[in-house]
Amino acid sequence: MKIGFDAKRLYNNFTGLGNYSRTLLAQLVLNFPEHEYYLYASTPRPQGRTEAFFDETAYRLRFSTTKPKAWWRSYGITKSIAKDQIDIFHGLSGELPFFGKIRPKTIVTIHDLIFKHYPEQYGPINSAIYDAKAKHACKQADRVLAISESTKRDIVELYKIPEEKVTVIYQGCDDSFYQQHSAEKIVATQQRHQLPSEYLLYVGSIIERKKLLELVKAYEFIPESKKLPLVVLGNGGKYLKHVKQYIVERQAIRKWIHFKPKMPFVDFPAIYQGATAFIYPSIYEGFGIPIVEALASKTPVISSSKSALMEAGGPHSIYVDEVNGRSLAQAIELVIDDEGLKAKMREKGLEHIQQFEKNGLTRQLVNVYSALLGE
């Protein structure tokens, strides 16, 4: 098969969409080298995690200097696709070319429809653009991939796409989270970044729907003798300032919250593994990769029961139905007080994430490609 990919996010995004794209392509080349993989992008530059994707022995690189870049992605790319005579074109980040006809079979991955649920996060103009692109892609594509059952429900309900057109293929996390570090390595990492020896952990962007403020408020309900420091790995804007102002105004909780906005990705596994529990109080996610990272690190998870988070966390993580300080405090106390519970959560968490093993997920994807071509 000759398969083409919209590789914009692969080369330019270093969080969720970019990680998804890089993992998917790396796994395809590793497990199915007999196929040809075409990467379409506008003038990318090698940097860190993208350098492997400039390897012309593994990929057919199709880079454009056409400006504006958005016009090339919406129309100009179709000429390159036609010239290469590919069999399938896969939009990895929620869109397909808006103008012009793509002759091969098309697939689009939809990660979430956050802009439909929380348009204020993006502003009215960007929300409308994302909505138009995603809706167009879902209707035009021969097959839609959703990264969770929750996202599939959104696609079917909000865009009126037939259920049978949407296939769920989950995501896996980076292999480094499965590699257990020694106690010495974990302590050395904690000391290098000036972390406490015991702590609770939050990882993710700091925006309103992820509810970090409610997690901070939990420290007003947890008894002093049971409190553990909270380490926060992530960046934010106005909402982060609001959270920090709340903390500054409350001396009793100020010493417990440790913000670490700049942390090298290579140290994340040791930091996860050193945590007593991972707390992820978000109320909407397309899936929840940080939860999978925590479970792979043998770290108990506390999250909300909203959207796809229970799919990511499985039946043995702890969930709160109402995300507020009191409910999170109760969940935290339940976990940190019970060594037997923590041990069971670690064991069952690892069992749950076996379904997110990347070789199996890649096989599912190739089966979808083959079915589209009638192979």
GROMACS .gro file of C-alpha atoms in nm:
model
  375
    1MET     CA    1   0.000   0.000   0.000
    2LYS     CA    2   0.100   0.361  -0.064
    3ILE     CA    3  -0.030   0.567   0.229
    4GLY     CA    4  -0.006   0.946   0.259
    5PHE     CA    5  -0.027   1.149   0.579
    6ASP     CA    6  -0.089   1.512   0.666
    7ALA     CA    7   0.230   1.554   0.871
    8LYS     CA    8   0.193   1.914   0.990
    9ARG     CA    9   0.144   1.822   1.357
   10LEU     CA   10   0.409   1.550   1.339
   11TYR     CA   11   0.673   1.812   1.264
   12ASN     CA   12   0.539   2.113   1.452
   13ASN     CA   13   0.348   1.995   1.760
   14PHE     CA   14   0.519   1.851   2.067
   15THR     CA   15   0.217   1.760   2.278
   16GLY     CA   16  -0.083   1.536   2.210
   17LEU     CA   17  -0.141   1.564   1.834
   18GLY     CA   18   0.228   1.558   1.751
   19ASN     CA   19   0.299   1.264   1.981
   20TYR     CA   20   0.010   1.070   1.826
   21SER     CA   21   0.141   1.131   1.474
   22ARG     CA   22   0.503   1.043   1.551
   23THR     CA   23   0.412   0.727   1.741
   24LEU     CA   24   0.176   0.610   1.468
   25LEU     CA   25   0.429   0.659   1.185
   26ALA     CA   26   0.718   0.508   1.381
   27GLN     CA   27   0.512   0.198   1.458
   28LEU     CA   28   0.397   0.159   1.099
   29VAL     CA   29   0.753   0.171   0.966
   30LEU     CA   30   0.873  -0.068   1.237
   31ASN     CA   31   0.599  -0.329   1.203
   32PHE     CA   32   0.490  -0.291   0.838
   33PRO     CA   33   0.797  -0.185   0.638
   34GLU     CA   34   0.655  -0.340   0.320
   35HIS     CA   35   0.425  -0.038   0.269
   36GLU     CA   36   0.523   0.307   0.140
   37TYR     CA   37   0.462   0.607   0.368
   38TYR     CA   38   0.435   0.959   0.224
   39LEU     CA   39   0.464   1.259   0.459
   40TYR     CA   40   0.311   1.587   0.337
   41ALA     CA   41   0.409   1.907   0.520
   42SER     CA   42   0.508   2.271   0.468
   43THR     CA   43   0.883   2.337   0.504
   44PRO     CA   44   0.946   2.156   0.836
   45ARG     CA   45   1.282   2.172   1.013
   46PRO     CA   46   1.453   1.888   1.201
   47GLN     CA   47   1.434   1.940   1.577
   48GLY     CA   48   1.466   1.688   1.857
   49ARG     CA   49   1.188   1.435   1.835
   50THR     CA   50   1.121   1.501   1.463
   51GLU     CA   51   1.468   1.421   1.328
   52ALA     CA   52   1.385   1.054   1.264
   53PHE     CA   53   1.107   1.163   1.028
   54PHE     CA   54   1.350   1.316   0.779
   55ASP     CA   55   1.484   0.968   0.699
   56GLU     CA   56   1.426   0.922   0.327
   57THR     CA   57   1.496   0.549   0.349
   58ALA     CA   58   1.184   0.509   0.568
   59TYR     CA   59   0.953   0.781   0.433
   60ARG     CA   60   0.871   0.955   0.107
   61LEU     CA   61   0.902   1.323   0.201
   62ARG     CA   62   0.681   1.576   0.025
   63PHE     CA   63   0.761   1.922   0.161
   64SER     CA   64   0.606   2.235   0.010
   65THR     CA   65   0.729   2.595   0.015
   66THR     CA   66   0.396   2.727  -0.112
   67LYS     CA   67   0.251   3.018   0.085
   68PRO     CA   68   0.023   3.072   0.258
   69LYS     CA   69   0.074   2.732   0.421
   70ALA     CA   70  -0.295   2.704   0.512
   71TRP     CA   71  -0.388   2.730   0.145
   72TRP     CA   72  -0.149   2.451   0.051
   73ARG     CA   73  -0.293   2.223   0.321
   74SER     CA   74  -0.649   2.302   0.212
   75TYR     CA   75  -0.597   2.272  -0.164
   76GLY     CA   76  -0.240   2.252  -0.299
   77ILE     CA   77  -0.169   1.924  -0.123
   78THR     CA   78  -0.429   1.751  -0.341
   79LYS     CA   79  -0.205   1.795  -0.647
   80SER     CA   80   0.086   1.628  -0.470
   81ILE     CA   81  -0.139   1.344  -0.358
   82ALA     CA   82  -0.263   1.290  -0.714
   83LYS     CA   83   0.090   1.296  -0.855
   84ASP     CA   84   0.208   1.030  -0.608
   85GLN     CA   85  -0.089   0.805  -0.690
   86ILE     CA   86  -0.124   0.696  -0.328
   87ASP     CA   87  -0.389   0.446  -0.221
   88ILE     CA   88  -0.500   0.607   0.106
   89PHE     CA   89  -0.464   0.956   0.252
   90HIS     CA   90  -0.484   0.982   0.633
   91GLY     CA   91  -0.550   1.315   0.805
   92LEU     CA   92  -0.389   1.265   1.145
   93SER     CA   93  -0.520   1.573   1.321
   94GLY     CA   94  -0.888   1.622   1.256
   95GLU     CA   95  -0.889   1.759   0.903
   96LEU     CA   96  -0.870   1.678   0.534
   97PRO     CA   97  -0.807   1.919   0.244
   98PHE     CA   98  -1.103   2.155   0.231
   99PHE     CA   99  -1.097   2.220  -0.144
  100GLY     CA  100  -1.024   1.999  -0.439
  101LYS     CA  101  -1.102   1.631  -0.473
  102ILE     CA  102  -0.883   1.359  -0.323
  103ARG     CA  103  -0.904   1.051  -0.545
  104PRO     CA  104  -0.763   0.787  -0.310
  105LYS     CA  105  -0.955   0.656  -0.010
  106THR     CA  106  -0.947   0.893   0.287
  107ILE     CA  107  -0.930   0.847   0.663
  108VAL     CA  108  -0.935   1.115   0.932
  109THR     CA  109  -0.848   1.080   1.300
  110ILE     CA  110  -1.067   1.287   1.533
  111HIS     CA  111  -0.907   1.329   1.874
  112ASP     CA  112  -1.183   1.527   2.043
  113LEU     CA  113  -1.452   1.789   1.984
  114ILE     CA  114  -1.353   2.014   2.275
  115PHE     CA  115  -1.427   2.323   2.064
  116LYS     CA  116  -1.793   2.214   2.053
  117HIS     CA  117  -1.819   2.165   2.429
  118TYR     CA  118  -1.592   2.449   2.544
  119PRO     CA  119  -1.573   2.707   2.260
  120GLU     CA  120  -1.459   2.972   2.506
  121GLN     CA  121  -1.125   2.791   2.534
  122TYR     CA  122  -1.047   2.878   2.171
  123GLY     CA  123  -1.249   3.193   2.106
  124PRO     CA  124  -1.539   3.222   1.861
  125ILE     CA  125  -1.332   3.246   1.540
  126ASN     CA  126  -1.098   2.954   1.606
  127SER     CA  127  -1.383   2.741   1.739
  128ALA     CA  128  -1.578   2.801   1.419
  129ILE     CA  129  -1.274   2.713   1.205
  130TYR     CA  130  -1.201   2.391   1.396
  131ASP     CA  131  -1.567   2.295   1.382
  132ALA     CA  132  -1.592   2.353   1.008
  133LYS     CA  133  -1.274   2.154   0.938
  134ALA     CA  134  -1.371   1.860   1.158
  135LYS     CA  135  -1.728   1.843   1.028
  136HIS     CA  136  -1.608   1.859   0.666
  137ALA     CA  137  -1.348   1.587   0.730
  138CYS     CA  138  -1.596   1.354   0.900
  139LYS     CA  139  -1.844   1.385   0.615
  140GLN     CA  140  -1.584   1.359   0.337
  141ALA     CA  141  -1.374   1.074   0.478
  142ASP     CA  142  -1.437   0.714   0.380
  143ARG     CA  143  -1.355   0.614   0.740
  144VAL     CA  144  -1.336   0.816   1.062
  145LEU     CA  145  -1.106   0.706   1.343
  146ALA     CA  146  -1.192   0.812   1.699
  147ILE     CA  147  -0.940   0.774   1.981
  148SER     CA  148  -1.209   0.674   2.232
  149GLU     CA  149  -1.570   0.560   2.256
  150SER     CA  150  -1.648   0.899   2.409
  151THR     CA  151  -1.513   1.081   2.104
  152LYS     CA  152  -1.705   0.844   1.877
  153ARG     CA  153  -2.028   0.933   2.058
  154ASP     CA  154  -1.955   1.302   2.006
  155ILE     CA  155  -1.889   1.252   1.634
  156VAL     CA  156  -2.209   1.053   1.585
  157GLU     CA  157  -2.428   1.286   1.792
  158LEU     CA  158  -2.287   1.628   1.701
  159TYR     CA  159  -2.207   1.570   1.332
  160LYS     CA  160  -2.474   1.308   1.255
  161ILE     CA  161  -2.217   1.063   1.119
  162PRO     CA  162  -2.337   0.700   1.089
  163GLU     CA  163  -2.201   0.485   1.371
  164GLU     CA  164  -2.072   0.222   1.131
  165LYS     CA  165  -1.847   0.481   0.963
  166VAL     CA  166  -1.654   0.550   1.287
  167THR     CA  167  -1.392   0.308   1.421
  168VAL     CA  168  -1.233   0.341   1.766
  169ILE     CA  169  -0.858   0.282   1.790
  170TYR     CA  170  -0.704   0.384   2.120
  171GLN     CA  171  -0.365   0.544   2.176
  172GLY     CA  172  -0.064   0.406   2.355
  173CYS     CA  173   0.189   0.606   2.555
  174ASP     CA  174   0.563   0.638   2.505
  175ASP     CA  175   0.758   0.318   2.578
  176SER     CA  176   0.973   0.498   2.834
  177PHE     CA  177   0.688   0.495   3.087
  178TYR     CA  178   0.692   0.114   3.099
  179GLN     CA  179   1.061   0.105   3.192
  180GLN     CA  180   1.079   0.087   3.570
  181HIS     CA  181   1.358   0.297   3.721
  182SER     CA  182   1.558   0.205   4.029
  183ALA     CA  183   1.487   0.381   4.357
  184GLU     CA  184   1.825   0.553   4.321
  185LYS     CA  185   1.736   0.690   3.976
  186ILE     CA  186   1.401   0.820   4.102
  187VAL     CA  187   1.561   0.992   4.402
  188ALA     CA  188   1.832   1.143   4.182
  189THR     CA  189   1.568   1.284   3.945
  190GLN     CA  190   1.368   1.426   4.236
  191GLN     CA  191   1.676   1.592   4.381
  192ARG     CA  192   1.787   1.733   4.046
  193HIS     CA  193   1.452   1.908   4.006
  194GLN     CA  194   1.416   1.998   4.375
  195LEU     CA  195   1.109   1.781   4.427
  196PRO     CA  196   0.992   1.648   4.764
  197SER     CA  197   1.054   1.282   4.840
  198GLU     CA  198   0.677   1.211   4.863
  199TYR     CA  199   0.418   1.388   4.652
  200LEU     CA  200   0.098   1.376   4.453
  201LEU     CA  201   0.134   1.455   4.082
  202TYR     CA  202  -0.059   1.651   3.819
  203VAL     CA  203   0.062   1.658   3.457
  204GLY     CA  204  -0.104   1.858   3.181
  205SER     CA  205  -0.184   2.201   3.049
  206ILE     CA  206  -0.333   2.432   3.309
  207ILE     CA  207  -0.664   2.543   3.164
  208GLU     CA  208  -1.008   2.573   3.318
  209ARG     CA  209  -1.164   2.242   3.206
  210LYS     CA  210  -0.876   2.048   3.366
  211LYS     CA  211  -0.983   2.183   3.707
  212LEU     CA  212  -0.648   2.229   3.878
  213LEU     CA  213  -0.806   2.492   4.104
  214GLU     CA  214  -1.043   2.230   4.246
  215LEU     CA  215  -0.744   2.006   4.318
  216VAL     CA  216  -0.576   2.294   4.500
  217LYS     CA  217  -0.896   2.349   4.699
  218ALA     CA  218  -0.879   1.986   4.813
  219TYR     CA  219  -0.591   2.092   5.038
  220GLU     CA  220  -0.840   2.293   5.243
  221PHE     CA  221  -1.022   1.969   5.331
  222ILE     CA  222  -0.737   1.720   5.378
  223PRO     CA  223  -0.620   1.703   5.743
  224GLU     CA  224  -0.275   1.853   5.792
  225SER     CA  225  -0.132   1.520   5.910
  226LYS     CA  226  -0.235   1.349   5.585
  227LYS     CA  227  -0.126   1.611   5.333
  228LEU     CA  228   0.137   1.538   5.072
  229PRO     CA  229   0.292   1.805   4.848
  230LEU     CA  230   0.135   1.846   4.504
  231VAL     CA  231   0.379   1.866   4.211
  232VAL     CA  232   0.231   2.036   3.903
  233LEU     CA  233   0.398   1.977   3.565
  234GLY     CA  234   0.244   2.203   3.305
  235ASN     CA  235   0.202   2.550   3.162
  236GLY     CA  236  -0.090   2.786   3.133
  237GLY     CA  237  -0.208   3.142   3.086
  238LYS     CA  238  -0.486   3.337   3.255
  239TYR     CA  239  -0.627   3.038   3.437
  240LEU     CA  240  -0.285   2.952   3.580
  241LYS     CA  241  -0.253   3.308   3.710
  242HIS     CA  242  -0.593   3.271   3.873
  243VAL     CA  243  -0.487   2.944   4.041
  244LYS     CA  244  -0.163   3.097   4.167
  245GLN     CA  245  -0.345   3.400   4.304
  246TYR     CA  246  -0.582   3.170   4.493
  247ILE     CA  247  -0.283   2.993   4.647
  248VAL     CA  248  -0.104   3.317   4.740
  249GLU     CA  249  -0.411   3.435   4.931
  250ARG     CA  250  -0.425   3.118   5.142
  251GLN     CA  251  -0.120   3.070   5.355
  252ALA     CA  252  -0.234   2.730   5.486
  253ILE     CA  253  -0.199   2.566   5.145
  254ARG     CA  254   0.078   2.777   4.993
  255LYS     CA  255   0.365   2.551   5.099
  256TRP     CA  256   0.203   2.237   4.957
  257ILE     CA  257   0.187   2.333   4.587
  258HIS     CA  258   0.501   2.304   4.371
  259PHE     CA  259   0.485   2.435   4.013
  260LYS     CA  260   0.741   2.293   3.768
  261PRO     CA  261   0.656   2.440   3.425
  262LYS     CA  262   0.977   2.335   3.247
  263MET     CA  263   1.062   1.970   3.279
  264PRO     CA  264   1.250   1.761   3.019
  265PHE     CA  265   1.032   1.482   2.883
  266VAL     CA  266   1.306   1.227   2.950
  267ASP     CA  267   1.254   1.278   3.326
  268PHE     CA  268   0.876   1.231   3.322
  269PRO     CA  269   0.879   0.851   3.379
  270ALA     CA  270   1.091   0.875   3.694
  271ILE     CA  271   0.874   1.160   3.824
  272TYR     CA  272   0.556   0.959   3.763
  273GLN     CA  273   0.709   0.654   3.930
  274GLY     CA  274   0.810   0.856   4.235
  275ALA     CA  275   0.456   0.986   4.294
  276THR     CA  276   0.222   0.840   4.557
  277ALA     CA  277  -0.073   0.901   4.324
  278PHE     CA  278  -0.152   1.080   4.000
  279ILE     CA  279  -0.446   1.323   4.007
  280TYR     CA  280  -0.621   1.423   3.684
  281PRO     CA  281  -0.945   1.610   3.759
  282SER     CA  282  -1.023   1.717   3.400
  283ILE     CA  283  -1.389   1.718   3.301
  284TYR     CA  284  -1.334   1.665   2.927
  285GLU     CA  285  -1.066   1.478   2.732
  286GLY     CA  286  -1.065   1.301   2.400
  287PHE     CA  287  -0.888   1.016   2.576
  288GLY     CA  288  -0.637   1.086   2.855
  289ILE     CA  289  -0.279   0.986   2.772
  290PRO     CA  290  -0.140   1.121   3.104
  291ILE     CA  291  -0.356   0.861   3.281
  292VAL     CA  292  -0.210   0.583   3.066
  293GLU     CA  293   0.140   0.717   3.139
  294ALA     CA  294   0.066   0.700   3.511
  295LEU     CA  295  -0.070   0.345   3.494
  296ALA     CA  296   0.230   0.232   3.290
  297SER     CA  297   0.446   0.386   3.564
  298LYS     CA  298   0.263   0.180   3.830
  299THR     CA  299   0.119   0.496   3.985
  300PRO     CA  300  -0.240   0.490   4.122
  301VAL     CA  301  -0.478   0.726   3.941
  302ILE     CA  302  -0.754   0.954   4.071
  303SER     CA  303  -0.961   1.126   3.802
  304SER     CA  304  -1.308   1.245   3.714
  305SER     CA  305  -1.570   1.014   3.568
  306LYS     CA  306  -1.635   1.250   3.276
  307SER     CA  307  -1.592   1.196   2.899
  308ALA     CA  308  -1.326   0.934   2.809
  309LEU     CA  309  -1.134   0.934   3.136
  310MET     CA  310  -1.277   0.607   3.265
  311GLU     CA  311  -1.182   0.443   2.934
  312ALA     CA  312  -0.823   0.551   2.991
  313GLY     CA  313  -0.814   0.472   3.362
  314GLY     CA  314  -1.005   0.145   3.371
  315PRO     CA  315  -1.225  -0.002   3.646
  316HIS     CA  316  -0.968   0.007   3.926
  317SER     CA  317  -0.875   0.375   3.922
  318ILE     CA  318  -1.063   0.606   4.160
  319TYR     CA  319  -1.314   0.851   4.009
  320VAL     CA  320  -1.513   1.147   4.135
  321ASP     CA  321  -1.849   1.231   3.977
  322GLU     CA  322  -1.850   1.592   4.094
  323VAL     CA  323  -1.513   1.764   4.059
  324ASN     CA  324  -1.471   1.985   4.363
  325GLY     CA  325  -1.228   2.025   4.650
  326ARG     CA  326  -1.423   1.810   4.895
  327SER     CA  327  -1.472   1.512   4.661
  328LEU     CA  328  -1.108   1.517   4.550
  329ALA     CA  329  -0.991   1.537   4.912
  330GLN     CA  330  -1.197   1.230   4.999
  331ALA     CA  331  -1.053   1.035   4.705
  332ILE     CA  332  -0.697   1.137   4.792
  333GLU     CA  333  -0.738   1.034   5.156
  334LEU     CA  334  -0.886   0.700   5.048
  335VAL     CA  335  -0.584   0.620   4.833
  336ILE     CA  336  -0.296   0.746   5.046
  337ASP     CA  337  -0.431   0.576   5.361
  338ASP     CA  338  -0.460   0.226   5.214
  339GLU     CA  339  -0.144   0.042   5.106
  340GLY     CA  340  -0.344  -0.261   4.996
  341LEU     CA  341  -0.564  -0.047   4.774
  342LYS     CA  342  -0.262   0.121   4.615
  343ALA     CA  343  -0.102  -0.218   4.543
  344LYS     CA  344  -0.421  -0.344   4.377
  345MET     CA  345  -0.454  -0.023   4.172
  346ARG     CA  346  -0.098  -0.065   4.044
  347GLU     CA  347  -0.152  -0.431   3.949
  348LYS     CA  348  -0.492  -0.385   3.785
  349GLY     CA  349  -0.382  -0.066   3.614
  350LEU     CA  350  -0.108  -0.251   3.429
  351GLU     CA  351  -0.357  -0.519   3.326
  352HIS     CA  352  -0.598  -0.256   3.194
  353ILE     CA  353  -0.347  -0.080   2.970
  354GLN     CA  354  -0.250  -0.400   2.790
  355GLN     CA  355  -0.524  -0.306   2.541
  356PHE     CA  356  -0.323   0.009   2.459
  357GLU     CA  357  -0.014  -0.189   2.355
  358LYS     CA  358   0.119  -0.017   2.044
  359ASN     CA  359   0.187  -0.321   1.824
  360GLY     CA  360  -0.173  -0.432   1.862
  361LEU     CA  361  -0.307  -0.083   1.793
  362THR     CA  362  -0.092  -0.057   1.480
  363ARG     CA  363  -0.227  -0.389   1.356
  364GLN     CA  364  -0.582  -0.257   1.407
  365LEU     CA  365  -0.497   0.050   1.197
  366VAL     CA  366  -0.345  -0.152   0.912
  367ASN     CA  367  -0.655  -0.373   0.915
  368VAL     CA  368  -0.867  -0.059   0.864
  369TYR     CA  369  -0.645   0.047   0.573
  370SER     CA  370  -0.670  -0.299   0.416
  371ALA     CA  371  -1.048  -0.314   0.458
  372LEU     CA  372  -1.084   0.022   0.282
  373LEU     CA  373  -0.900  -0.114  -0.018
  374GLY     CA  374  -1.089  -0.443  -0.008
  375GLU     CA  375  -0.776  -0.642   0.070
   0.00000   0.00000   0.00000
